[in-house]
Each structure stands twice: as structure tokens, then as C-alpha cells.
Coordinates of N, CA and C in Angstrom, one line a residue:
Chain A
S1 N 150.8 93.1 96.8 CA 150.6 91.7 96.8 C 149.3 91.3 96.2
Q2 N 149.3 90.0 95.7 CA 148.1 89.5 95.1 C 146.9 89.6 96.0
Q3 N 145.7 90.0 95.4 CA 144.5 90.0 96.3 C 143.3 89.6 95.4
G4 N 142.5 88.7 96.1 CA 141.3 88.4 95.4 C 140.3 89.5 95.7
E5 N 139.4 89.8 94.7 CA 138.4 90.8 94.9 C 137.1 90.2 94.6
E6 N 136.2 90.4 95.6 CA 134.8 89.8 95.4 C 133.9 90.9 94.9
D7 N 132.9 90.4 94.2 CA 131.9 91.3 93.6 C 130.6 90.5 93.6
P8 N 129.5 91.1 94.0 CA 129.4 92.5 94.6 C 129.9 92.5 96.0
Q9 N 130.1 93.7 96.6 CA 130.5 93.9 98.0 C 129.3 93.5 98.9
A10 N 128.1 93.7 98.4 CA 126.9 93.3 99.2 C 125.8 92.8 98.3
L11 N 125.1 91.8 98.8 CA 124.0 91.2 98.0 C 122.8 90.9 98.9
S12 N 121.6 91.3 98.5 CA 120.5 91.0 99.3 C 119.4 90.4 98.4
I13 N 119.0 89.2 98.8 CA 118.0 88.5 97.9 C 116.9 87.9 98.8
Q14 N 115.9 87.4 98.2 CA 114.8 86.7 98.9 C 115.1 85.2 99.1
E15 N 114.6 84.7 100.2 CA 114.8 83.3 100.5 C 114.3 82.4 99.4
G16 N 115.1 81.5 99.0 CA 114.7 80.6 97.9 C 115.3 80.9 96.6
E17 N 115.8 82.2 96.4 CA 116.5 82.6 95.2 C 117.9 82.1 95.2
N18 N 118.5 82.1 94.1 CA 120.0 81.8 94.0 C 120.8 83.0 94.2
A19 N 122.0 82.8 94.8 CA 122.9 83.9 95.0 C 124.2 83.6 94.3
T20 N 124.7 84.6 93.6 CA 126.0 84.4 92.8 C 127.0 85.5 93.3
M21 N 128.2 85.0 93.7 CA 129.2 85.9 94.0 C 130.4 85.6 93.2
N22 N 131.2 86.7 92.8 CA 132.3 86.5 91.9 C 133.6 87.0 92.6
C23 N 134.7 86.4 92.2 CA 136.0 86.7 92.7 C 137.0 86.8 91.6
S24 N 137.8 87.8 91.6 CA 138.8 88.0 90.6 C 140.2 88.0 91.3
Y25 N 141.2 87.5 90.7 CA 142.5 87.5 91.3 C 143.6 87.9 90.2
K26 N 144.8 88.1 90.6 CA 145.7 88.8 89.7 C 146.9 87.9 89.2
T27 N 147.3 86.9 90.0 CA 148.4 86.0 89.5 C 147.9 84.6 89.4
S28 N 148.9 83.7 88.9 CA 148.5 82.3 88.8 C 148.3 81.7 90.2
I29 N 147.5 80.6 90.2 CA 147.2 80.0 91.4 C 147.3 78.5 91.3
N30 N 147.5 77.8 92.4 CA 147.4 76.3 92.5 C 145.9 76.0 92.9
N31 N 145.3 76.7 93.7 CA 143.9 76.5 94.1 C 143.3 77.8 94.6
L32 N 142.0 77.8 94.6 CA 141.2 78.9 95.1 C 140.2 78.3 96.1
Q33 N 139.9 79.0 97.1 CA 139.0 78.5 98.2 C 138.0 79.6 98.5
W34 N 136.8 79.1 98.9 CA 135.8 80.0 99.4 C 135.5 79.7 100.9
Y35 N 135.4 80.7 101.6 CA 135.1 80.7 103.1 C 133.8 81.5 103.4
R36 N 133.2 81.1 104.5 CA 132.0 81.8 105.0 C 132.3 82.3 106.4
Q37 N 131.8 83.5 106.7 CA 132.0 84.0 108.0 C 130.6 84.6 108.5
N38 N 130.1 83.9 109.5 CA 128.9 84.5 110.2 C 129.3 85.7 111.0
S39 N 128.4 86.6 111.3 CA 128.7 87.8 111.9 C 129.5 87.6 113.2
G40 N 130.7 88.3 113.4 CA 131.4 88.2 114.6 C 132.1 86.9 114.9
R41 N 132.1 86.0 113.9 CA 132.7 84.7 114.1 C 133.9 84.5 113.2
G42 N 134.6 83.3 113.4 CA 135.7 83.0 112.5 C 135.2 82.5 111.2
L43 N 136.2 82.3 110.3 CA 135.8 81.8 108.9 C 135.7 80.3 108.9
V44 N 134.8 79.8 108.1 CA 134.6 78.4 107.9 C 134.8 78.1 106.4
H45 N 135.7 77.1 106.2 CA 136.0 76.6 104.8 C 134.7 76.0 104.2
L46 N 134.5 76.4 102.9 CA 133.3 75.9 102.2 C 133.8 74.9 101.1
I47 N 134.7 75.3 100.3 CA 135.0 74.5 99.1 C 136.4 75.0 98.6
L48 N 137.1 74.0 98.0 CA 138.4 74.3 97.4 C 138.4 73.8 96.0
I49 N 138.8 74.6 95.0 CA 138.9 74.2 93.6 C 140.3 74.3 93.1
R50 N 140.8 73.3 92.5 CA 142.2 73.4 92.0 C 142.3 74.0 90.7
S51 N 143.5 74.4 90.3 CA 143.6 75.2 89.1 C 143.3 74.4 87.8
N52 N 143.4 73.1 87.9 CA 143.1 72.2 86.8 C 141.6 71.8 86.8
E53 N 140.8 72.3 87.7 CA 139.4 72.0 87.7 C 138.6 73.2 87.2
R54 N 137.4 73.0 86.6 CA 136.6 74.1 86.1 C 135.4 74.3 86.9
E55 N 134.9 73.2 87.5 CA 133.6 73.3 88.3 C 133.7 72.3 89.4
K56 N 133.0 72.7 90.5 CA 133.0 71.8 91.7 C 131.7 72.0 92.4
H57 N 131.1 70.9 92.9 CA 129.8 71.1 93.6 C 130.0 70.5 95.1
S58 N 129.2 71.1 96.0 CA 129.1 70.6 97.3 C 127.8 71.0 97.9
G59 N 126.8 70.1 97.9 CA 125.5 70.4 98.4 C 124.9 71.4 97.5
R60 N 124.4 72.6 98.1 CA 123.8 73.6 97.3 C 124.8 74.6 96.8
L61 N 126.1 74.3 96.9 CA 127.2 75.2 96.5 C 127.7 74.7 95.1
R62 N 127.9 75.7 94.2 CA 128.6 75.4 93.0 C 129.7 76.4 92.7
V63 N 130.9 76.0 92.5 CA 132.0 76.9 92.3 C 132.5 76.6 90.9
T64 N 132.8 77.7 90.2 CA 133.4 77.6 88.9 C 134.8 78.4 88.9
L65 N 135.7 78.0 88.1 CA 137.0 78.6 88.0 C 137.3 78.8 86.6
D66 N 137.7 80.0 86.2 CA 138.2 80.3 84.8 C 139.6 80.9 85.0
T67 N 140.6 80.1 84.8 CA 142.0 80.5 85.0 C 142.4 81.5 83.9
S68 N 141.8 81.4 82.7 CA 142.1 82.3 81.7 C 141.7 83.7 82.0
K69 N 140.6 83.8 82.7 CA 140.1 85.2 83.1 C 140.4 85.5 84.5
K70 N 141.1 84.6 85.2 CA 141.5 84.7 86.6 C 140.3 85.1 87.4
S71 N 139.3 84.3 87.3 CA 138.0 84.6 88.1 C 137.4 83.3 88.5
S72 N 136.6 83.4 89.6 CA 135.8 82.3 90.1 C 134.4 82.8 90.5
S73 N 133.5 81.9 90.5 CA 132.2 82.3 91.0 C 131.7 81.3 92.0
L74 N 130.9 81.7 93.0 CA 130.3 80.9 94.0 C 128.8 81.1 93.8
L75 N 128.1 80.0 93.5 CA 126.6 80.0 93.4 C 126.0 79.2 94.6
I76 N 125.1 79.8 95.3 CA 124.3 79.2 96.3 C 122.9 79.0 95.8
T77 N 122.5 77.8 95.7 CA 121.1 77.6 95.1 C 120.1 77.5 96.3
A78 N 118.9 77.9 96.0 CA 117.8 77.8 96.9 C 118.2 78.3 98.3
S79 N 118.5 79.6 98.3 CA 119.1 80.2 99.5 C 118.1 80.1 100.7
R80 N 118.8 80.1 101.9 CA 118.0 80.0 103.2 C 118.5 81.2 104.0
A81 N 117.7 81.5 105.0 CA 118.0 82.6 105.9 C 119.4 82.3 106.6
A82 N 119.7 81.0 106.9 CA 120.9 80.7 107.5 C 122.2 80.9 106.6
D83 N 121.9 81.2 105.3 CA 123.1 81.5 104.4 C 123.5 82.9 104.6
T84 N 122.8 83.7 105.4 CA 123.2 85.1 105.6 C 124.6 85.1 106.3
A85 N 125.6 85.7 105.6 CA 126.9 85.7 106.1 C 127.8 86.5 105.1
S86 N 129.1 86.6 105.4 CA 130.0 87.2 104.5 C 130.8 86.0 103.8
Y87 N 131.1 86.2 102.6 CA 131.7 85.1 101.8 C 133.0 85.6 101.2
F88 N 134.1 84.9 101.4 CA 135.4 85.3 101.0 C 136.1 84.3 100.1
C89 N 136.7 84.8 99.1 CA 137.6 83.9 98.3 C 139.0 84.1 98.8
A90 N 139.8 83.0 98.6 CA 141.2 83.1 99.0 C 142.0 82.3 98.0
T91 N 143.2 82.8 97.6 CA 144.1 82.2 96.7 C 145.5 82.0 97.3
D92 N 146.2 81.1 96.7 CA 147.5 80.7 97.3 C 148.7 81.3 96.6
G93 N 148.5 82.1 95.6 CA 149.6 82.8 94.9 C 150.3 82.0 93.9
G94 N 150.0 80.7 93.8 CA 150.6 79.8 92.8 C 152.1 79.5 93.1
I95 N 152.6 79.8 94.3 CA 154.0 79.6 94.6 C 154.0 78.2 95.3
Q96 N 154.8 77.3 94.7 CA 154.9 76.0 95.3 C 155.5 76.1 96.7
G97 N 155.0 75.5 97.7 CA 155.5 75.5 99.0 C 155.1 76.7 99.8
A98 N 154.5 77.7 99.2 CA 154.1 78.8 100.0 C 152.9 78.4 100.8
Q99 N 152.8 78.9 102.0 CA 151.7 78.5 102.9 C 150.7 79.5 103.1
K100 N 150.9 80.7 102.5 CA 150.0 81.8 102.8 C 148.8 81.7 101.9
L101 N 147.6 82.2 102.4 CA 146.5 82.5 101.5 C 146.3 84.0 101.5
V102 N 145.8 84.5 100.4 CA 145.4 85.9 100.4 C 143.9 86.0 100.2
F103 N 143.3 86.7 101.1 CA 141.8 86.8 101.1 C 141.4 88.1 100.4
G104 N 140.2 88.0 99.8 CA 139.5 89.2 99.3 C 138.8 89.9 100.4
Q105 N 138.1 90.9 100.1 CA 137.4 91.7 101.1 C 136.0 91.2 101.4
G106 N 135.5 90.3 100.6 CA 134.3 89.6 100.9 C 133.1 90.2 100.3
T107 N 132.1 89.3 100.2 CA 130.7 89.7 99.8 C 129.8 89.5 101.0
R108 N 129.1 90.5 101.4 CA 128.1 90.4 102.4 C 126.8 90.0 101.9
L109 N 126.3 88.8 102.2 CA 125.1 88.2 101.6 C 124.0 88.3 102.7
T110 N 122.8 88.8 102.3 CA 121.7 88.9 103.2 C 120.5 88.2 102.5
I111 N 120.0 87.2 103.2 CA 118.8 86.4 102.7 C 117.6 86.9 103.5
N112 N 116.7 87.5 102.8 CA 115.5 88.0 103.4 C 114.4 87.0 103.4
P113 N 113.7 86.8 104.6 CA 112.7 85.7 104.7 C 111.4 86.1 103.9
Chain B
D1 N 137.2 66.4 114.1 CA 137.2 67.7 113.5 C 138.3 68.6 114.1
V2 N 138.9 69.4 113.3 CA 139.9 70.3 113.8 C 139.3 71.3 114.7
K3 N 140.0 71.6 115.7 CA 139.5 72.7 116.6 C 140.6 73.7 116.9
V4 N 140.3 74.9 116.6 CA 141.2 76.0 116.9 C 140.5 76.9 117.9
T5 N 141.1 77.1 119.0 CA 140.6 78.0 120.1 C 141.4 79.2 120.3
Q6 N 140.7 80.3 120.7 CA 141.4 81.5 121.0 C 141.1 81.8 122.5
S7 N 142.0 82.4 123.2 CA 141.9 82.5 124.6 C 140.7 83.4 125.1
S8 N 140.4 84.4 124.2 CA 139.3 85.3 124.6 C 138.5 85.7 123.5
R9 N 137.2 85.9 123.7 CA 136.3 86.3 122.6 C 136.3 87.9 122.5
Y10 N 136.3 88.5 123.7 CA 136.3 89.9 123.8 C 137.4 90.3 124.8
L11 N 138.1 91.4 124.5 CA 139.2 91.9 125.3 C 139.2 93.4 125.3
V12 N 139.3 94.1 126.4 CA 139.4 95.5 126.5 C 140.7 95.9 127.2
K13 N 141.5 96.6 126.6 CA 142.8 97.0 127.1 C 143.0 98.5 127.0
R14 N 144.0 99.0 127.8 CA 144.3 100.4 127.7 C 145.6 100.6 126.9
T15 N 145.6 101.8 126.3 CA 146.8 102.2 125.5 C 148.1 102.0 126.3
G16 N 149.1 101.4 125.7 CA 150.3 101.1 126.4 C 150.5 99.8 127.1
E17 N 149.3 99.1 127.2 CA 149.4 97.8 127.9 C 150.0 96.8 127.0
K18 N 150.6 95.8 127.5 CA 151.1 94.6 126.8 C 150.0 93.6 126.7
V19 N 149.7 93.1 125.5 CA 148.5 92.3 125.3 C 149.0 90.9 124.7
F20 N 148.5 89.9 125.2 CA 148.8 88.5 124.7 C 147.5 87.9 124.2
L21 N 147.5 87.5 122.9 CA 146.4 86.7 122.4 C 146.9 85.3 122.1
E22 N 146.2 84.3 122.7 CA 146.6 83.0 122.6 C 145.8 82.2 121.6
C23 N 146.4 81.3 120.9 CA 145.7 80.4 119.9 C 146.2 79.0 120.1
V24 N 145.3 78.0 120.2 CA 145.7 76.6 120.3 C 144.9 75.8 119.3
Q25 N 145.7 74.9 118.6 CA 145.0 74.0 117.7 C 145.3 72.6 118.1
D26 N 144.4 71.7 117.8 CA 144.5 70.3 118.4 C 144.8 69.2 117.3
M27 N 145.2 69.7 116.1 CA 145.4 68.7 115.0 C 146.8 68.6 114.5
D28 N 147.8 69.0 115.3 CA 149.2 68.8 114.9 C 149.5 69.5 113.6
H29 N 148.9 70.6 113.3 CA 149.2 71.3 112.1 C 150.5 72.1 112.2
E30 N 151.3 72.1 111.1 CA 152.6 72.7 111.1 C 152.4 74.3 111.1
N31 N 151.5 74.7 110.3 CA 151.4 76.1 110.0 C 150.3 76.8 110.8
M32 N 150.6 78.0 111.4 CA 149.6 78.8 112.1 C 149.7 80.2 111.7
F33 N 148.6 81.0 111.8 CA 148.5 82.3 111.2 C 147.8 83.2 112.2
W34 N 148.2 84.5 112.2 CA 147.4 85.5 112.8 C 147.0 86.6 111.8
Y35 N 145.7 86.9 111.8 CA 145.2 87.9 110.9 C 144.5 89.0 111.8
R36 N 144.3 90.1 111.2 CA 143.4 91.1 111.7 C 142.4 91.4 110.7
Q37 N 141.2 91.7 111.1 CA 140.1 91.9 110.2 C 139.4 93.2 110.5
D38 N 139.4 94.1 109.6 CA 138.8 95.5 109.8 C 137.8 95.7 108.7
P39 N 136.7 96.5 109.0 CA 135.7 96.8 107.9 C 136.3 97.4 106.7
G40 N 136.0 96.9 105.6 CA 136.5 97.5 104.3 C 137.9 97.1 103.9
L41 N 138.6 96.4 104.8 CA 140.0 96.0 104.6 C 140.2 94.5 104.5
G42 N 139.1 93.8 104.8 CA 139.2 92.3 104.7 C 140.2 91.7 105.8
L43 N 140.7 90.6 105.5 CA 141.7 89.9 106.4 C 143.1 90.3 105.9
R44 N 143.9 90.7 106.9 CA 145.3 91.0 106.6 C 146.2 90.2 107.5
L45 N 147.2 89.6 106.9 CA 148.0 88.7 107.6 C 149.1 89.4 108.4
I46 N 149.2 89.1 109.7 CA 150.1 89.8 110.6 C 151.4 89.0 110.6
Y47 N 151.3 87.8 111.0 CA 152.5 86.9 111.1 C 152.0 85.5 110.9
F48 N 152.9 84.6 110.4 CA 152.6 83.2 110.4 C 153.8 82.4 110.8
S49 N 153.6 81.1 111.1 CA 154.6 80.3 111.6 C 154.5 78.9 110.9
Y50 N 155.6 78.4 110.4 CA 155.5 77.1 109.7 C 156.1 76.0 110.5
D51 N 156.6 76.3 111.7 CA 157.2 75.3 112.6 C 157.4 75.9 113.9
V52 N 157.7 75.1 114.9 CA 158.0 75.5 116.3 C 159.2 76.5 116.2
K53 N 159.1 77.6 116.9 CA 160.2 78.6 116.9 C 160.4 79.3 115.6
M54 N 159.7 79.0 114.6 CA 159.9 79.7 113.3 C 158.7 80.7 113.1
K55 N 159.0 81.8 112.5 CA 158.0 82.8 112.3 C 158.4 83.6 111.0
E56 N 157.3 84.1 110.4 CA 157.5 84.9 109.2 C 156.6 86.1 109.3
K57 N 157.1 87.2 108.8 CA 156.2 88.4 108.8 C 155.2 88.3 107.7
G58 N 154.0 88.8 108.0 CA 153.0 88.9 107.0 C 153.0 90.2 106.4
D59 N 151.8 90.7 106.1 CA 151.7 92.0 105.4 C 151.7 93.2 106.3
I60 N 151.3 93.0 107.6 CA 151.3 94.2 108.5 C 151.9 93.8 109.9
P61 N 153.1 93.5 110.0 CA 153.7 93.0 111.3 C 154.0 94.1 112.3
E62 N 154.0 95.3 111.8 CA 154.5 96.4 112.7 C 153.6 96.6 113.9
G63 N 154.2 96.6 115.1 CA 153.5 96.8 116.3 C 153.1 95.4 117.0
Y64 N 153.5 94.3 116.3 CA 153.2 93.0 116.8 C 154.4 92.1 116.8
S65 N 154.4 91.1 117.7 CA 155.3 90.1 117.7 C 154.6 88.8 118.0
V66 N 155.3 87.6 117.7 CA 154.6 86.3 117.9 C 155.6 85.4 118.6
S67 N 155.0 84.3 119.2 CA 155.8 83.3 119.8 C 155.2 81.9 119.5
R68 N 156.1 81.0 119.2 CA 155.6 79.6 118.9 C 156.6 78.7 119.6
E69 N 156.4 78.4 120.9 CA 157.2 77.5 121.6 C 156.8 76.1 121.6
K70 N 155.5 75.9 121.3 CA 155.0 74.5 121.1 C 154.2 74.5 119.8
K71 N 154.1 73.3 119.2 CA 153.5 73.2 117.9 C 152.0 73.6 118.0
E72 N 151.4 73.3 119.1 CA 149.9 73.6 119.1 C 149.6 75.0 119.5
R73 N 150.5 75.8 119.9 CA 150.2 77.1 120.4 C 150.9 78.2 119.7
F74 N 150.2 79.3 119.3 CA 150.8 80.4 118.6 C 150.2 81.6 119.2
S75 N 151.1 82.5 119.8 CA 150.7 83.6 120.5 C 151.0 84.9 119.8
L76 N 150.1 85.8 119.8 CA 150.3 87.2 119.2 C 150.5 88.1 120.4
I77 N 151.5 89.0 120.3 CA 151.8 89.9 121.3 C 151.8 91.3 120.8
L78 N 151.0 92.2 121.5 CA 151.1 93.6 121.2 C 151.9 94.2 122.3
E79 N 153.1 94.6 122.0 CA 154.1 95.1 123.0 C 153.6 96.3 123.8
S80 N 152.9 97.2 123.1 CA 152.4 98.4 123.7 C 151.1 98.8 122.9
A81 N 150.0 98.4 123.4 CA 148.8 98.5 122.6 C 148.5 99.9 122.3
S82 N 148.0 100.1 121.1 CA 147.5 101.5 120.6 C 146.1 101.4 120.1
T83 N 145.5 102.5 120.0 CA 144.0 102.5 119.6 C 143.9 102.0 118.2
N84 N 144.8 102.2 117.4 CA 144.7 101.7 116.0 C 144.9 100.2 115.9
Q85 N 145.1 99.5 117.0 CA 145.1 98.1 117.0 C 143.8 97.5 117.5
T86 N 142.8 98.3 117.7 CA 141.5 97.9 117.9 C 141.0 97.2 116.7
S87 N 140.6 95.9 116.8 CA 140.3 95.1 115.6 C 139.8 93.7 116.1
M88 N 139.3 93.0 115.1 CA 139.0 91.6 115.3 C 140.3 90.8 114.9
Y89 N 140.7 89.9 115.8 CA 141.9 89.1 115.5 C 141.5 87.7 115.3
L90 N 142.0 87.1 114.2 CA 141.6 85.7 113.9 C 142.9 84.9 113.8
C91 N 142.9 83.7 114.4 CA 143.9 82.8 114.3 C 143.5 81.6 113.4
A92 N 144.4 81.0 112.7 CA 144.1 79.9 111.8 C 145.3 78.9 111.8
S93 N 145.0 77.7 111.5 CA 146.0 76.7 111.3 C 145.8 75.9 110.0
L94 N 146.9 75.3 109.6 CA 146.9 74.7 108.2 C 147.7 73.5 108.2
L95 N 147.2 72.4 107.7 CA 148.0 71.2 107.4 C 148.4 71.2 106.0
S96 N 149.7 71.4 105.8 CA 150.2 71.5 104.4 C 150.4 70.0 103.9
T97 N 150.1 69.9 102.6 CA 150.2 68.5 102.0 C 151.0 68.6 100.7
G98 N 152.2 68.1 100.8 CA 153.1 68.1 99.6 C 153.5 69.4 99.2
G99 N 153.5 70.4 100.1 CA 153.9 71.7 99.8 C 152.8 72.6 99.2
R100 N 151.7 72.0 99.0 CA 150.6 72.8 98.5 C 149.7 73.3 99.6
V101 N 149.2 74.5 99.4 CA 148.3 75.1 100.5 C 147.0 74.4 100.4
E102 N 146.5 74.0 101.6 CA 145.2 73.4 101.7 C 144.3 74.3 102.5
T103 N 143.3 73.7 103.2 CA 142.3 74.4 103.9 C 142.9 75.0 105.2
Q104 N 142.6 76.2 105.5 CA 142.9 76.8 106.8 C 141.7 76.7 107.7
Y105 N 142.0 76.4 109.0 CA 140.9 76.3 110.0 C 141.0 77.4 110.9
F106 N 139.9 78.1 111.1 CA 140.0 79.4 111.9 C 139.4 79.2 113.3
G107 N 139.9 80.0 114.2 CA 139.4 80.1 115.5 C 138.2 81.1 115.5
P108 N 137.5 81.2 116.6 CA 136.3 82.1 116.6 C 136.6 83.6 116.6
G109 N 137.8 84.0 116.8 CA 138.2 85.4 116.8 C 138.2 86.0 118.2
T110 N 139.0 87.0 118.3 CA 139.1 87.8 119.5 C 138.8 89.3 119.1
R111 N 137.8 89.9 119.6 CA 137.5 91.3 119.4 C 138.2 92.1 120.4
L112 N 139.2 92.8 120.0 CA 140.0 93.7 120.9 C 139.7 95.1 120.8
L113 N 139.4 95.7 121.9 CA 139.2 97.2 122.0 C 140.3 97.8 122.8
V114 N 141.0 98.7 122.3 CA 142.1 99.4 123.0 C 141.6 100.9 123.3
L115 N 141.5 101.2 124.5 CA 141.0 102.5 124.9 C 142.1 103.5 125.2

């Protein structure tokens, strides 16, 4: 089955730096979403980008989507210690009416104070 | 705000026990999901339901069953728990819009240990 793959698997940066995470997927999509998971908790939706969009912003988050390369990136600017979490991309498989999302394995981000 | 609750945060059961994990959402969402999350394997879909009494197998349904008698409640059942079902279990709900997948809302998770 289709699967998003995040890269890198783990990322450690200093507070205040920017963090970039990448996601690749295999089939066509209607939209791609990014979620965050704090340790031991459920996932929280961050942002959704549709297949006809190339870039989207939400606060310190910037998401890009390149459907020709089947890839997306999540940029967190001016990182904070509270951004420490795992980040997952999820795709819908491009099937109209399908309700499932397929999640990647995630990038574990650590922000060092 | 959408709220998805799970009946337990932590659960310890013995091999062979029947285990019920309950999930409730308060936003009248049609679709509900059960995932398990394991290190290095990400989230894997066990079962989902797109309406009351309707269910669909996900990627790893073996050893599990589900029940959706009311729209707001989706239960995951381990008929005879085994140690390889030790995992984090996440429930999610989804409001579909025009047949397109939108945002999933997750519960806090249940960490199950089977001894």
C-alpha cells in the first residue's frame, strides 16, 4: 500500500534555528497533511495542503508540495523547545471517496535549549 | 473543538484475556479509525468505520474486531490478547466533506501492555 516516508528519521537542532522535514509518497493524492505527536500522546493536525496548491503557511509553519516529485516539506521557523515532537505526513491515496489516510513513520525532532 | 476520548491511558492485561478499548467522539463524525503505533513501524490502520454498524478492515486486522453500535462510539476488541499486541492504540475520527478526506482528530492513545 502507499506509504509516506519522512526524511530524516531524527533531527536535532538548537532553539531558534529552522527545522526542515521532508515527506515522499508513491501515488497520486488529493491532499497531504502534517501531524505532530508529543511523546506518548495522540496526533494533532497541523496543516493540510491540497494537490493543486504548492505552498501553504500557518504561523511558523510552511509546507510545500511538489506533485511532480511526489514530495512535501515542512519547515518550522524560529524553533522553540515546545516544538520537540514527532512529525508525520499523511496522504489520502488520491481515491475519491476513500476515507483512509496513510501515515509515514515520522521524523523525531528535538529542539535543544 | 472536536474531542476524541479513549477509555484508558494505560492498560495491563494478561495473555488470553478479552480486551475492550473504547473511543468516543463528540462531533457527529461519520468515520472512525483504530490504529496501532509501534516504534519503527509508524501508525498502522487496524479497522475503520464509515457509519453505524459498518466496518472495514485496515492493514492489520488479524487478532482484532470492532463494534460501532452508536455513531459516537467505536470499540476495538482483542478477543484473546497476546504479547505481540502490546502497543500504543490510537483512535481517530473524521468528518468527510464531499467525499474528500479531511482532517483526522485523534484521541490521546491507550498504551496496552499484555503480559
